[in-house]
Short mmCIF file of C-alpha atoms and ligand atoms in Angstrom, two decimals:
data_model
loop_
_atom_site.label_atom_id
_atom_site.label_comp_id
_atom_site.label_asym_id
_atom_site.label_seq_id
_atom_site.Cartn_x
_atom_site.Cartn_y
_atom_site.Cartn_z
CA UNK W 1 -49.18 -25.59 48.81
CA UNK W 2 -46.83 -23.49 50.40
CA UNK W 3 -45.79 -24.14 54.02
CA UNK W 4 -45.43 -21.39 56.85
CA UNK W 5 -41.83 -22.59 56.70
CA UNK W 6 -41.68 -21.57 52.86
CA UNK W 7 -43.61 -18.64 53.53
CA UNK W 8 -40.86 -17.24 55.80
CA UNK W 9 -38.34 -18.07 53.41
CA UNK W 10 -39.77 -16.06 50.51
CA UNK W 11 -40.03 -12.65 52.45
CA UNK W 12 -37.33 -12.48 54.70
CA UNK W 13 -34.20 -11.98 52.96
CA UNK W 14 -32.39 -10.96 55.50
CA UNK W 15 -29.01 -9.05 54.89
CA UNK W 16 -26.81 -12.10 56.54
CA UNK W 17 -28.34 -14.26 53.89
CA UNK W 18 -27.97 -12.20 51.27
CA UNK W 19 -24.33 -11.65 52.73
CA UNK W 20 -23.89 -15.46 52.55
CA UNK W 21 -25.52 -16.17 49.04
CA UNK W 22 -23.95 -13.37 47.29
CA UNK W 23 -20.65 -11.90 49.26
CA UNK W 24 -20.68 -9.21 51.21
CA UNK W 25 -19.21 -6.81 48.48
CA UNK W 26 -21.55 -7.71 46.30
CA UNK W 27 -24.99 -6.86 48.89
CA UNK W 28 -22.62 -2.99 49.55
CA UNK W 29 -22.87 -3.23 45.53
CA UNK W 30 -26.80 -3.58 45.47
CA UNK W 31 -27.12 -1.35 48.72
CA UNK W 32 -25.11 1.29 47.05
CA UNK W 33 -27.41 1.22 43.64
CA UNK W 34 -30.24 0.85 45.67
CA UNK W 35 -29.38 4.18 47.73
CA UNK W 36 -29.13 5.87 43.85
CA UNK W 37 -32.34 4.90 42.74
CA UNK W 38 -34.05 5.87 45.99
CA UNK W 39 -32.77 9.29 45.72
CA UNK W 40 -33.93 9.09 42.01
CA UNK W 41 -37.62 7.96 43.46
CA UNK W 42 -37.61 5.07 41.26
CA UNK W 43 -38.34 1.52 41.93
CA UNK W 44 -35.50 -0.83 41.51
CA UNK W 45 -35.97 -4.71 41.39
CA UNK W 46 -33.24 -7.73 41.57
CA UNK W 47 -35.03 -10.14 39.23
CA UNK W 48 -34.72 -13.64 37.40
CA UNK W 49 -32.08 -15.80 37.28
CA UNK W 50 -30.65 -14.47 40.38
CA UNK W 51 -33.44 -14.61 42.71
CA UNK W 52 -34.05 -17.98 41.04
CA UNK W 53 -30.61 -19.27 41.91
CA UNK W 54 -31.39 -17.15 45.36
CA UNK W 55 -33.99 -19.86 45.89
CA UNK W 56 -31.44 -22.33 44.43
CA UNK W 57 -28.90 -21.77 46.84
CA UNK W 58 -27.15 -21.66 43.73
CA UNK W 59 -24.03 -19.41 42.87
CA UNK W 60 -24.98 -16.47 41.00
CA UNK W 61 -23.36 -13.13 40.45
CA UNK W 62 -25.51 -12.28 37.13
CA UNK W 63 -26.89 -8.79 38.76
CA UNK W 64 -30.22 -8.12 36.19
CA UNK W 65 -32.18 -5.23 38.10
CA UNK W 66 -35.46 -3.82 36.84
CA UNK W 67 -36.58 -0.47 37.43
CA UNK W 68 -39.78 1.21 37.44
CA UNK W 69 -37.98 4.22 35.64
CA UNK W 70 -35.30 5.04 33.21
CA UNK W 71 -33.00 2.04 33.10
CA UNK W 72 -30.41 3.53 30.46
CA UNK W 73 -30.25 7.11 32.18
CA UNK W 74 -30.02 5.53 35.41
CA UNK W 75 -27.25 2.90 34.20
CA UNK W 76 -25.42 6.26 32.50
CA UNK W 77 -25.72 8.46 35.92
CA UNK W 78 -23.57 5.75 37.52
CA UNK W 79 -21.25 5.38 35.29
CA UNK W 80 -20.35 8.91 35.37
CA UNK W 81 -20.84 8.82 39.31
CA UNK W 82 -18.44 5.78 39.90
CA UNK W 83 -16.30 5.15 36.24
CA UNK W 84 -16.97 2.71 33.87
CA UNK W 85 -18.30 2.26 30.73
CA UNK W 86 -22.25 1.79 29.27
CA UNK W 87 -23.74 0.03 26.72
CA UNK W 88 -27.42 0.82 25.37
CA UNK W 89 -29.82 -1.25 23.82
CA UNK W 90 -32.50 1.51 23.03
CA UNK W 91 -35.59 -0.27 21.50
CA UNK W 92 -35.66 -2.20 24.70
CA UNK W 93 -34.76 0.26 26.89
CA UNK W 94 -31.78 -1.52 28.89
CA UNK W 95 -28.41 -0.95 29.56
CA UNK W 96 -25.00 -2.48 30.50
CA UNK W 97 -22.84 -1.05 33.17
CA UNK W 98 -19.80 -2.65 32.44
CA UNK W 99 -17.16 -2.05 35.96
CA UNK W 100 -13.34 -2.00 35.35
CA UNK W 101 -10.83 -1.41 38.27
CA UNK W 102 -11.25 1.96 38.85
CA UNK W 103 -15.14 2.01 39.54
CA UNK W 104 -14.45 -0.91 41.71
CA UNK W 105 -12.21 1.30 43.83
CA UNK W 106 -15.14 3.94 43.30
CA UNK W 107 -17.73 1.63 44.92
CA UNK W 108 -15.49 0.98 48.24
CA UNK W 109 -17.25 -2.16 48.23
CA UNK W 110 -14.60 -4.33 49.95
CA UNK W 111 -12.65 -7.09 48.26
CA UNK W 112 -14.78 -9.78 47.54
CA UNK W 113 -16.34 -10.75 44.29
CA UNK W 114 -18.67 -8.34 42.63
CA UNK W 115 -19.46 -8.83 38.98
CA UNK W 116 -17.73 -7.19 36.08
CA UNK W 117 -21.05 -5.80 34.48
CA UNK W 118 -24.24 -5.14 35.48
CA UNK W 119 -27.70 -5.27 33.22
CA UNK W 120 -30.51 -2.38 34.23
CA UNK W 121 -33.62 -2.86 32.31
CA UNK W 122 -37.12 -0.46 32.44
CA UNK W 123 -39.87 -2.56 33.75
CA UNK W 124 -41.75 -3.47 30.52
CA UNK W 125 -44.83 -4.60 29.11
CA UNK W 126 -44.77 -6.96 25.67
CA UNK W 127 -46.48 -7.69 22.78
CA UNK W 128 -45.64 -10.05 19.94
CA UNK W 129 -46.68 -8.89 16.72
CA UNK W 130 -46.15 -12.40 15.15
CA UNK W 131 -44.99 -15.88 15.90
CA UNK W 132 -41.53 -16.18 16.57
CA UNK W 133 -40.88 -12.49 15.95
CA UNK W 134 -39.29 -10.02 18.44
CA UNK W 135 -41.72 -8.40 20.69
CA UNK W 136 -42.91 -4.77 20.71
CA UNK W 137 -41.94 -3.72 24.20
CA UNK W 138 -43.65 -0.41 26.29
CA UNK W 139 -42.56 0.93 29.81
CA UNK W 140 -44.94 -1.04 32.40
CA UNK W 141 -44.66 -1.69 36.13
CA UNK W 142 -42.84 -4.81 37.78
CA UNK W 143 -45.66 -7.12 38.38
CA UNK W 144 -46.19 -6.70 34.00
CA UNK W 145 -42.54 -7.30 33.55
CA UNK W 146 -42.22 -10.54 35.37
CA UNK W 147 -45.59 -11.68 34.31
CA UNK W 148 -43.99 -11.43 30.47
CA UNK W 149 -41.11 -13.56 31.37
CA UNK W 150 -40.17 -17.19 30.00
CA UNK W 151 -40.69 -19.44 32.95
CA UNK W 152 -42.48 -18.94 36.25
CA UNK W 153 -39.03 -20.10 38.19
CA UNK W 154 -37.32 -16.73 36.16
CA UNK W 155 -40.76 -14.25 37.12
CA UNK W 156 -39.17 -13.74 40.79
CA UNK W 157 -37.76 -10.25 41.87
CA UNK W 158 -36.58 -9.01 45.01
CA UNK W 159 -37.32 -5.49 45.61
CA UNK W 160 -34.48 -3.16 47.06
CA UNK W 161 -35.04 -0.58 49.59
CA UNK W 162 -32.41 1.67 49.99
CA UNK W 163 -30.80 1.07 53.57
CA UNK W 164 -33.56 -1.62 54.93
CA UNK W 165 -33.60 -4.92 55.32
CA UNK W 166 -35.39 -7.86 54.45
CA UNK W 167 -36.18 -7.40 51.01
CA UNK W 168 -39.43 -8.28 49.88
CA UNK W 169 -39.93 -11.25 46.88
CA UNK W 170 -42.21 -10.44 44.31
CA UNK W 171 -43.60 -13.55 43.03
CA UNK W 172 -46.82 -13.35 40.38
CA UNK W 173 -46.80 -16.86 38.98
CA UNK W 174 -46.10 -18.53 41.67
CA UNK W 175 -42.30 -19.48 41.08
CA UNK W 176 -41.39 -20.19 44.22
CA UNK W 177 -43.60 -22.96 44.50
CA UNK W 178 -42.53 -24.49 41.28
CA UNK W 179 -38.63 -24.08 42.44
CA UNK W 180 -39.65 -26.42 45.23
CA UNK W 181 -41.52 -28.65 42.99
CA UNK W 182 -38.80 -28.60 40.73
CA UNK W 183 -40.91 -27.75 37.80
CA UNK W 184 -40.48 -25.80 34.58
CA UNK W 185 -43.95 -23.52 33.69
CA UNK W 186 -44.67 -20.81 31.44
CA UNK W 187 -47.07 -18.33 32.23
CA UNK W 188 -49.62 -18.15 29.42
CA UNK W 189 -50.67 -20.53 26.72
CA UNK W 190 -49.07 -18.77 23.71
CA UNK W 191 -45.70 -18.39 25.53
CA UNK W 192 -43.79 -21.39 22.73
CA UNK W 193 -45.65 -19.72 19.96
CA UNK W 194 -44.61 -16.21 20.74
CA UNK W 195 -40.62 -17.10 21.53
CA UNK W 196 -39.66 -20.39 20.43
CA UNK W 197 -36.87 -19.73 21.83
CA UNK W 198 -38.61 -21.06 25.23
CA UNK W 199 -38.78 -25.05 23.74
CA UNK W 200 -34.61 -24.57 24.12
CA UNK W 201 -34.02 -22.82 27.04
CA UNK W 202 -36.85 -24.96 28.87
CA UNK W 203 -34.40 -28.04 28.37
CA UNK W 204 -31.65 -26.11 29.45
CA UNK W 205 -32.94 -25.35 32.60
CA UNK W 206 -34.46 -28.81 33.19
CA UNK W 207 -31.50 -30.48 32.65
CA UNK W 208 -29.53 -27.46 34.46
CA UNK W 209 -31.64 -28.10 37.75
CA UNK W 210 -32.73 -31.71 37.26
CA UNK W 211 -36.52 -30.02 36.77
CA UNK W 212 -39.14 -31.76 34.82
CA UNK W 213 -41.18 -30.11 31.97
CA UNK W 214 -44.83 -29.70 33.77
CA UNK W 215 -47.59 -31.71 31.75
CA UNK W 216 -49.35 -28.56 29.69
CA UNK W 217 -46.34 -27.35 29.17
CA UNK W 218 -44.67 -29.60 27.51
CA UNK W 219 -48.12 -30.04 25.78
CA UNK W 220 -48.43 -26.41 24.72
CA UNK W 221 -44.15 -26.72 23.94
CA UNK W 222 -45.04 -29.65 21.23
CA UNK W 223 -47.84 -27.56 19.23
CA UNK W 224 -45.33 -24.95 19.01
CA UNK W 225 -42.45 -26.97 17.42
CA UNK W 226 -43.00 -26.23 13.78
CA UNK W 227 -43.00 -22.37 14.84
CA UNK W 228 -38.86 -22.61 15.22
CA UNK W 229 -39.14 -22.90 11.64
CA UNK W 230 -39.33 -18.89 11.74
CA UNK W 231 -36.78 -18.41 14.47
CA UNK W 232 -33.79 -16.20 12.94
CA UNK W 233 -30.40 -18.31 12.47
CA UNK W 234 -28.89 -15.70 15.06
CA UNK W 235 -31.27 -16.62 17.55
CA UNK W 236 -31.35 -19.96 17.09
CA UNK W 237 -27.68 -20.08 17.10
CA UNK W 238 -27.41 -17.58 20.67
CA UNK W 239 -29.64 -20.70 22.06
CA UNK W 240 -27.44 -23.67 20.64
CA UNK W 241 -24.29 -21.56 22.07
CA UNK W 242 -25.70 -21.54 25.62
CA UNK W 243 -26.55 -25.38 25.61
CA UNK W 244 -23.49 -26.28 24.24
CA UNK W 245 -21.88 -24.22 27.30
CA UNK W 246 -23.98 -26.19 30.21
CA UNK W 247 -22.46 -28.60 32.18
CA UNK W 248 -24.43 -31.64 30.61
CA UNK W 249 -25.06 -30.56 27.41
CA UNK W 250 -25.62 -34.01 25.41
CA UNK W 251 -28.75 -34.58 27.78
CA UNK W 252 -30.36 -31.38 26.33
CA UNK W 253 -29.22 -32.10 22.88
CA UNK W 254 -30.87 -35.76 22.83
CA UNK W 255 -34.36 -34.16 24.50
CA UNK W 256 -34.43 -32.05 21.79
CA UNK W 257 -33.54 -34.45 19.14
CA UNK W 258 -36.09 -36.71 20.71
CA UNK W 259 -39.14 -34.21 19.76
CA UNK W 260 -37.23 -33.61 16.23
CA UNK W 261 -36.29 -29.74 17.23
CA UNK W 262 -33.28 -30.06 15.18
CA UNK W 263 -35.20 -31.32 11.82
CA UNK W 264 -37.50 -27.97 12.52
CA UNK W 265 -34.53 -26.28 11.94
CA UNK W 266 -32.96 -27.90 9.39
CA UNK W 267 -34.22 -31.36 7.00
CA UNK W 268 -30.60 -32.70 6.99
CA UNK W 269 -29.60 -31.25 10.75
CA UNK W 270 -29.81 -34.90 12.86
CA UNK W 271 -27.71 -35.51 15.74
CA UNK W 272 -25.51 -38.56 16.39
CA UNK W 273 -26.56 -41.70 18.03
CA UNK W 274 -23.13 -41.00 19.68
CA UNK W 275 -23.27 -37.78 21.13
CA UNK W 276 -24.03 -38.52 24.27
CA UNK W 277 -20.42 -40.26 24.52
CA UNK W 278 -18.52 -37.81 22.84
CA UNK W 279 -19.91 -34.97 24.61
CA UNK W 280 -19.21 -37.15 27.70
CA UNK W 281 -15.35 -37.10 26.31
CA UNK W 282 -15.01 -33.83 25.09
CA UNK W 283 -15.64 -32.91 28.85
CA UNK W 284 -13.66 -35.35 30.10
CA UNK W 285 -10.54 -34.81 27.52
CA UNK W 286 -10.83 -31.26 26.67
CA UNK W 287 -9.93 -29.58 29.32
CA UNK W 288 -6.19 -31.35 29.24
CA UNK W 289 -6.51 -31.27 25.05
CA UNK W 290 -6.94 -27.35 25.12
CA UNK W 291 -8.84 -25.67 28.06
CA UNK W 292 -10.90 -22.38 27.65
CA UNK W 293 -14.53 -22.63 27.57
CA UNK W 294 -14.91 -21.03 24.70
CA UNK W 295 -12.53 -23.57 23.25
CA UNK W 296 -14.80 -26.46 24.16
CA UNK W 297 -17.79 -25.05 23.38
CA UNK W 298 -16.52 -24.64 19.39
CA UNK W 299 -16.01 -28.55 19.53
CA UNK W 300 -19.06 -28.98 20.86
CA UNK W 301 -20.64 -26.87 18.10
CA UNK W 302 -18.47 -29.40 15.62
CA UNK W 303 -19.88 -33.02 17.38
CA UNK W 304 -23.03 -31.82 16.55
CA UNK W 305 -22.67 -32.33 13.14
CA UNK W 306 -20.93 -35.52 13.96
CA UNK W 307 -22.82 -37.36 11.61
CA UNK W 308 -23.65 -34.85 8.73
CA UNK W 309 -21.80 -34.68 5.48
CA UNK W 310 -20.17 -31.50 4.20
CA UNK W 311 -22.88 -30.20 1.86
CA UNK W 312 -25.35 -30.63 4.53
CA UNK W 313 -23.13 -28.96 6.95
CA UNK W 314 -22.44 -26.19 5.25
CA UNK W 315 -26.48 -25.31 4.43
CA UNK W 316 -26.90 -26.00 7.87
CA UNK W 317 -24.41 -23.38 9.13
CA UNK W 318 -25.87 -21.06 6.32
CA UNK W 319 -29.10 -21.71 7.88
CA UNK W 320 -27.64 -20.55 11.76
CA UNK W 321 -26.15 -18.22 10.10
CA UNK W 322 -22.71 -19.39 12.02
CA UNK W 323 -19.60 -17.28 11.66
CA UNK W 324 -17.01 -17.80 8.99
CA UNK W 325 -14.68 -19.23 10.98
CA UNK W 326 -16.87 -21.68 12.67
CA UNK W 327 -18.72 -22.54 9.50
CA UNK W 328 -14.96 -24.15 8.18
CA UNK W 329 -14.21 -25.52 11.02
CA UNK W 330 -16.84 -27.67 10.44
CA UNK W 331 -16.61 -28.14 7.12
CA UNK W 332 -13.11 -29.49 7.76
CA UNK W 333 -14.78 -31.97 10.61
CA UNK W 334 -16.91 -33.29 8.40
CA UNK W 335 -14.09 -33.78 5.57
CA UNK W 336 -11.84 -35.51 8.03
CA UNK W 337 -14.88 -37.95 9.17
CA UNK W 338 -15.67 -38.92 5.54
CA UNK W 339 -12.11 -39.76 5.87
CA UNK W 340 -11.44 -41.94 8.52
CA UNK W 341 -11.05 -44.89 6.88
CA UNK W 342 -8.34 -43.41 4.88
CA UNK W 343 -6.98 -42.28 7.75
CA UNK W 344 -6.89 -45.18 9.69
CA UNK W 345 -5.81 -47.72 6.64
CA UNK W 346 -2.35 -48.86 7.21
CA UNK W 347 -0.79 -47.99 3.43
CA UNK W 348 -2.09 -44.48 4.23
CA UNK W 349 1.46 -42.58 4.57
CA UNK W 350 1.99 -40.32 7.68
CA UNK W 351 3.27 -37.44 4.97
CA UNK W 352 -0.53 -37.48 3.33
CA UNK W 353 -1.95 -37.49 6.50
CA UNK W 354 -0.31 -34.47 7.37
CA UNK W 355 -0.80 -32.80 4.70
CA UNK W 356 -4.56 -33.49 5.07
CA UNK W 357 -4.32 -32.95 8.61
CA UNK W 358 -1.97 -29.21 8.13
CA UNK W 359 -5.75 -28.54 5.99
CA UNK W 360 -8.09 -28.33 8.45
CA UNK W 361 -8.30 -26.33 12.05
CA UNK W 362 -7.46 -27.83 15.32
CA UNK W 363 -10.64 -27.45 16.11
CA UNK W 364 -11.50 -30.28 13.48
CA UNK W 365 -9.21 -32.02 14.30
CA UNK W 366 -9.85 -32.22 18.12
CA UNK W 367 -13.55 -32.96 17.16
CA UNK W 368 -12.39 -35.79 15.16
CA UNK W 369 -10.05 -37.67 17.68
CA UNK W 370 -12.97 -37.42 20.18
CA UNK W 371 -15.84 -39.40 17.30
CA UNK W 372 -12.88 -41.52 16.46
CA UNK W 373 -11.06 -42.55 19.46
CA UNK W 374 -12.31 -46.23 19.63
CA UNK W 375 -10.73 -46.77 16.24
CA UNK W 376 -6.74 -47.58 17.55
CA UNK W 377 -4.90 -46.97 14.12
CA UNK W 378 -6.71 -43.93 13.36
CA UNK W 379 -6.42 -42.48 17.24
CA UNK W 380 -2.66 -43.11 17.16
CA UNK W 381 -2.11 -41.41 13.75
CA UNK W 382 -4.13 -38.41 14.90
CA UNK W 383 -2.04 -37.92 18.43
CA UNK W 384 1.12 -38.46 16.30
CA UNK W 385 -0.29 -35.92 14.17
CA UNK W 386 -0.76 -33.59 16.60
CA UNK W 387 2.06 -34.39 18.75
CA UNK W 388 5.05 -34.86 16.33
CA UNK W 389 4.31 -35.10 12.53
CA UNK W 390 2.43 -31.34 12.63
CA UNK W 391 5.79 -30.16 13.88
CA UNK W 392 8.35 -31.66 11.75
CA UNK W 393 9.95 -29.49 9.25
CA UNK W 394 13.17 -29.44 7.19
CA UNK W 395 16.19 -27.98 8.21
CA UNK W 396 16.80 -26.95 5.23
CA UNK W 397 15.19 -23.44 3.97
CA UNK W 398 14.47 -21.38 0.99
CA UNK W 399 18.41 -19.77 1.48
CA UNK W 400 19.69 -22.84 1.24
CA UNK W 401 17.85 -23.22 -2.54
CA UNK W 402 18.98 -19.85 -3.31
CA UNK W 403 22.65 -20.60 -2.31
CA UNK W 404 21.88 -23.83 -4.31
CA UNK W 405 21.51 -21.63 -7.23
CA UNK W 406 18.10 -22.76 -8.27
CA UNK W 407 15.85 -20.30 -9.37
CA UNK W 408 13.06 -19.07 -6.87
CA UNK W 409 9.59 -20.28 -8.33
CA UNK W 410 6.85 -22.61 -6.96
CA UNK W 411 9.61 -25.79 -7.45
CA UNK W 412 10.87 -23.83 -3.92
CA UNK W 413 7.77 -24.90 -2.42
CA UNK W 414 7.91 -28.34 -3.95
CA UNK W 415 11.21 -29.22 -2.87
CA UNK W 416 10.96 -28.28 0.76
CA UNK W 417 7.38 -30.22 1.12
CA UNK W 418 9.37 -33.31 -0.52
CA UNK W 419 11.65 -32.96 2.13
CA UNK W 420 9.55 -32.45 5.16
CA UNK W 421 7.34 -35.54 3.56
CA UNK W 422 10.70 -37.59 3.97
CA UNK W 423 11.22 -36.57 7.70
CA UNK W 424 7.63 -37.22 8.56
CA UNK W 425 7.85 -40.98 7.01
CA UNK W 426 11.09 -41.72 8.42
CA UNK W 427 12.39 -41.98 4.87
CA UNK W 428 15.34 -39.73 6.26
CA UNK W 429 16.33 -39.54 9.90
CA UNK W 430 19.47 -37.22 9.76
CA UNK W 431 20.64 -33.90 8.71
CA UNK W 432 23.18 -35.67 6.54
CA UNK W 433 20.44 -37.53 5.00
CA UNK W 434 18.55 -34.62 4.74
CA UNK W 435 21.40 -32.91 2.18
CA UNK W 436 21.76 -35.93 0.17
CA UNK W 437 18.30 -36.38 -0.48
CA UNK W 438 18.16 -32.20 -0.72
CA UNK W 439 21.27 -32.38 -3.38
CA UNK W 440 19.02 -35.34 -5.32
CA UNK W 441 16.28 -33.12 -5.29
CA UNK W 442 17.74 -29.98 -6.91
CA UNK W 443 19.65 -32.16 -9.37
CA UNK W 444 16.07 -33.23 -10.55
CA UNK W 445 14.59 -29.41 -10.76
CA UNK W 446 18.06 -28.42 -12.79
P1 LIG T 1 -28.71 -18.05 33.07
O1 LIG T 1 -28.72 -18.57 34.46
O2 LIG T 1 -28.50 -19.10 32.02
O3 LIG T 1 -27.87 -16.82 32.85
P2 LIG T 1 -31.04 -16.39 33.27
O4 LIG T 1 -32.28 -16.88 33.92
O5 LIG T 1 -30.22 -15.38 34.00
O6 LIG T 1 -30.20 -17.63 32.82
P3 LIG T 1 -31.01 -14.75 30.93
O7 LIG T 1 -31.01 -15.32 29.56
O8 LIG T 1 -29.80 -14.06 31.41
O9 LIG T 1 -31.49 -15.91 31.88
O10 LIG T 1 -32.26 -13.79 31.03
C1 LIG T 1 -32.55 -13.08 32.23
C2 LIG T 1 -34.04 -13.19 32.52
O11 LIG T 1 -34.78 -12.63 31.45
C3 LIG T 1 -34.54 -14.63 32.68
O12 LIG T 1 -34.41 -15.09 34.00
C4 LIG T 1 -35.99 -14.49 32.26
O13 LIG T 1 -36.77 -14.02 33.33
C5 LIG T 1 -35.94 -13.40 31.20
N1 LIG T 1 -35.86 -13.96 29.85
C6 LIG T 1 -34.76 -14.27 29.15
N2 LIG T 1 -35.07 -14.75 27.94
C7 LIG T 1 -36.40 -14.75 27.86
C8 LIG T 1 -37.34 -15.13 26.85
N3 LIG T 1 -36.96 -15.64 25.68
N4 LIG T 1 -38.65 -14.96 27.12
C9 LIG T 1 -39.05 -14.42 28.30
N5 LIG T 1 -38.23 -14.07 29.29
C10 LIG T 1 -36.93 -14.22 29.08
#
């Protein structure tokens, strides 16, 4: 039941608390569209996430407004009103207004923080035409467009009249009560079977907000497991790529794991008993290791497959249908943990390890220090690796074997690895060294 208290909250969004949620700049932003659409006489809607994290009290500049109207000729009338650039997704009639520095001058909105693009989507109506398949989509009024929405917690809009205040919440499904209650809820009983992509994005809101799955639907959520089986790899893939970017993302990974979501996907895709500690590091160590969060999202994509050999990997990246240079990445993880006893036994030579090392990204091999840090001789190799031996190289160079008067072939090649082997095992520790053992070598080749 909703209190009076609640009751107040959910119309009266006042323009201080919008001011105070959002930033000034960014309610001039949404007063400023607003004022366009109203001339236009169409409808225009704040909706989802947004209003959810409204409700939240949770930071959120992700702008998603719904129109009752022409979304992408809207979005394009701005951007030739205030700069910038579009981008139009036709079939379901949305656009992105995407703001650089000059529209943000245009908009005289102040300083403060506005976003950097903007989605506009036509109020729409959807049908599914089959399990797991994209949805055939028709213009239809607000009220349709939340009701066709994942969760009842993302079916809230705010609607924006031009130069008034409060703004009115729009709430079909009765969201706002399940914020409170901290509960996840779909809206219909087919809603897993339609878009499996629900079962992952449920989790990742759960575990985002510390929400529980309500009873029926986490019912209606396990009848529709074997239905991922027809998700594409892309969209499976987009989904994986978001978890792997929350804050706690083993927590969602074992949930799913726990109702075998990742064998639905793929027979040999299991996740390791041990991810919950090396996603725990990867947060912890990352950031210092490399940084960007694109960075440690890519090792997260490689602990996943902490415990899967390469063959398996590589069907299961087929399968996703992962990008090249992800796809190797992890093929080199998974080479480098089938070797960790060789990399850790102590006639192993620092030279080979390199070379083995030199072989795979540093992607891999950031993956692999994090599954393998318990393990001292194989930790210490792999921060030598990546701290000294990786850099080592001769001082000697291909114009020194020309002067040398051998003749350029692959023995160039040969020679020069030979030598930078002998640095990186301490076999030589000087320049002068370096020669003699250089002068030994091209003796040999004569
Ligand atoms: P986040 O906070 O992670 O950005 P969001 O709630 O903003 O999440 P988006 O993926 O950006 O989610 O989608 C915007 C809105 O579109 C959601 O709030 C939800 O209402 C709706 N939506 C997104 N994906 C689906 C889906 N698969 N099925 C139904 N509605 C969806």
């Amino acid at each position: 039941m909703c209190s009076s208290s609640n009751l107040e909250q959910r119309t009266a969004w006042t323009r201080e608390r919008l001011s105070e949620a959002l930033g000034e700049s960014a309610v001039r932003l949404i007063a400023t569209i607003a004022k366009h659409a109203h001339a236009e006489k169409v409808a225009i809607y704040l909706a989802g996430g947004v209003v959810r994290d409204l409700v939240l009290e949770r930071e959120n500049l992700d702008l998603d407004f719904v129109l009752e109207g022409d979304a992408i000729a809207f979005a394009c009338k701005l951007a030739r009103l205030y700069g910038g650039e579009t981008e139009r997704h036709i079939p379901f009639g949305t656009a992105k207004w995407k703001l650089n520095s000059a529209t943000i001058n245009n908009l005289s909105v102040g300083s403060g923080a506005i976003p950097a693009q903007i989605d506009f989507a036509t109020a729409r109506t959807e049908a599914y035409p089959a399990p797991a398949a994209l949805p055939a989509v028709e213009p239809g009024l607000i009220a349709q467009d939340l009701l066709r929405r994942d969760f009842t917690v993302n079916a809230l809009a705010l609607r924006i009249e031009a130069g008034s205040c409060p703004w009115d919440m729009l709430d079909p499904s009765g969201g706002y009560n399940d914020i409170l209650g901290k509960e996840i809820r779909v809206l219909h009983d087919r809603s897993f079977i339609d878009d499996p992509t629900r079962i992952f994005r449920a989790f990742r809101f759960a575990s985002r907000f510390g929400f529980s799955i309500e009873s029926s639907t986490a019912d209606m959520m396990r009848e529709a497991i074997p239905v991922i089986q027809r998700l594409s790899g892309e969209r499976i893939r987009h989904e994986l790529d978001l978890i792997l970017r929350e804050e706690y993302p083993e927590r969602i990974i074992s949930n799913l794991s726990a109702l075998g979501i990742f064998a639905q996907i793929h027979d040999s895709f299991r996740t390791s008993v041990r991810s919950a500690e090396q996603f725990k590091r990867l947060r912890e160590d990352m950031p210092q290791m490399c940084g960007s969060s694109d960075d440690i999202a890519r090792v997260g994509w490689l602990l996943l497959f902490s415990d899967i050999a390469e063959d398996d990997a590589l069907l299961i990246c087929a399968r996703l249908d992962l990008p090249r240079g992800l796809s190797n990445a992890i093929a080199g993880f998974a080479r480098l943990m089938a070797k960790v006893d060789w990399l850790g036994a102590p006639g192993t030579k620092a030279s080979a390890i390199t070379r083995f090392l030199d072989g795979i990204s540093a992607t891999a091999w950031r993956a692999g220090l994090i599954c393998n840090i318990d393990i001292h001789s194989v930790k210490e190799r792999m921060e030598l690796y990546m701290e000294v031996w990786r850099h080592r190289q001769p001082t000697i160079n291909g114009n020194d074997l020309i002067r040398a008067g051998l003749r350029p072939g692959p023995i160039y090649r040969e020679i020069l690895d030979k030598l930078r082997s002998a640095w990186i095992d301490g076999e030589i520790e000087s320049e002068d060294q370096e020669r003699e053992l250089f002068l030994k070598l091209v003796n040999e080749a004569e």
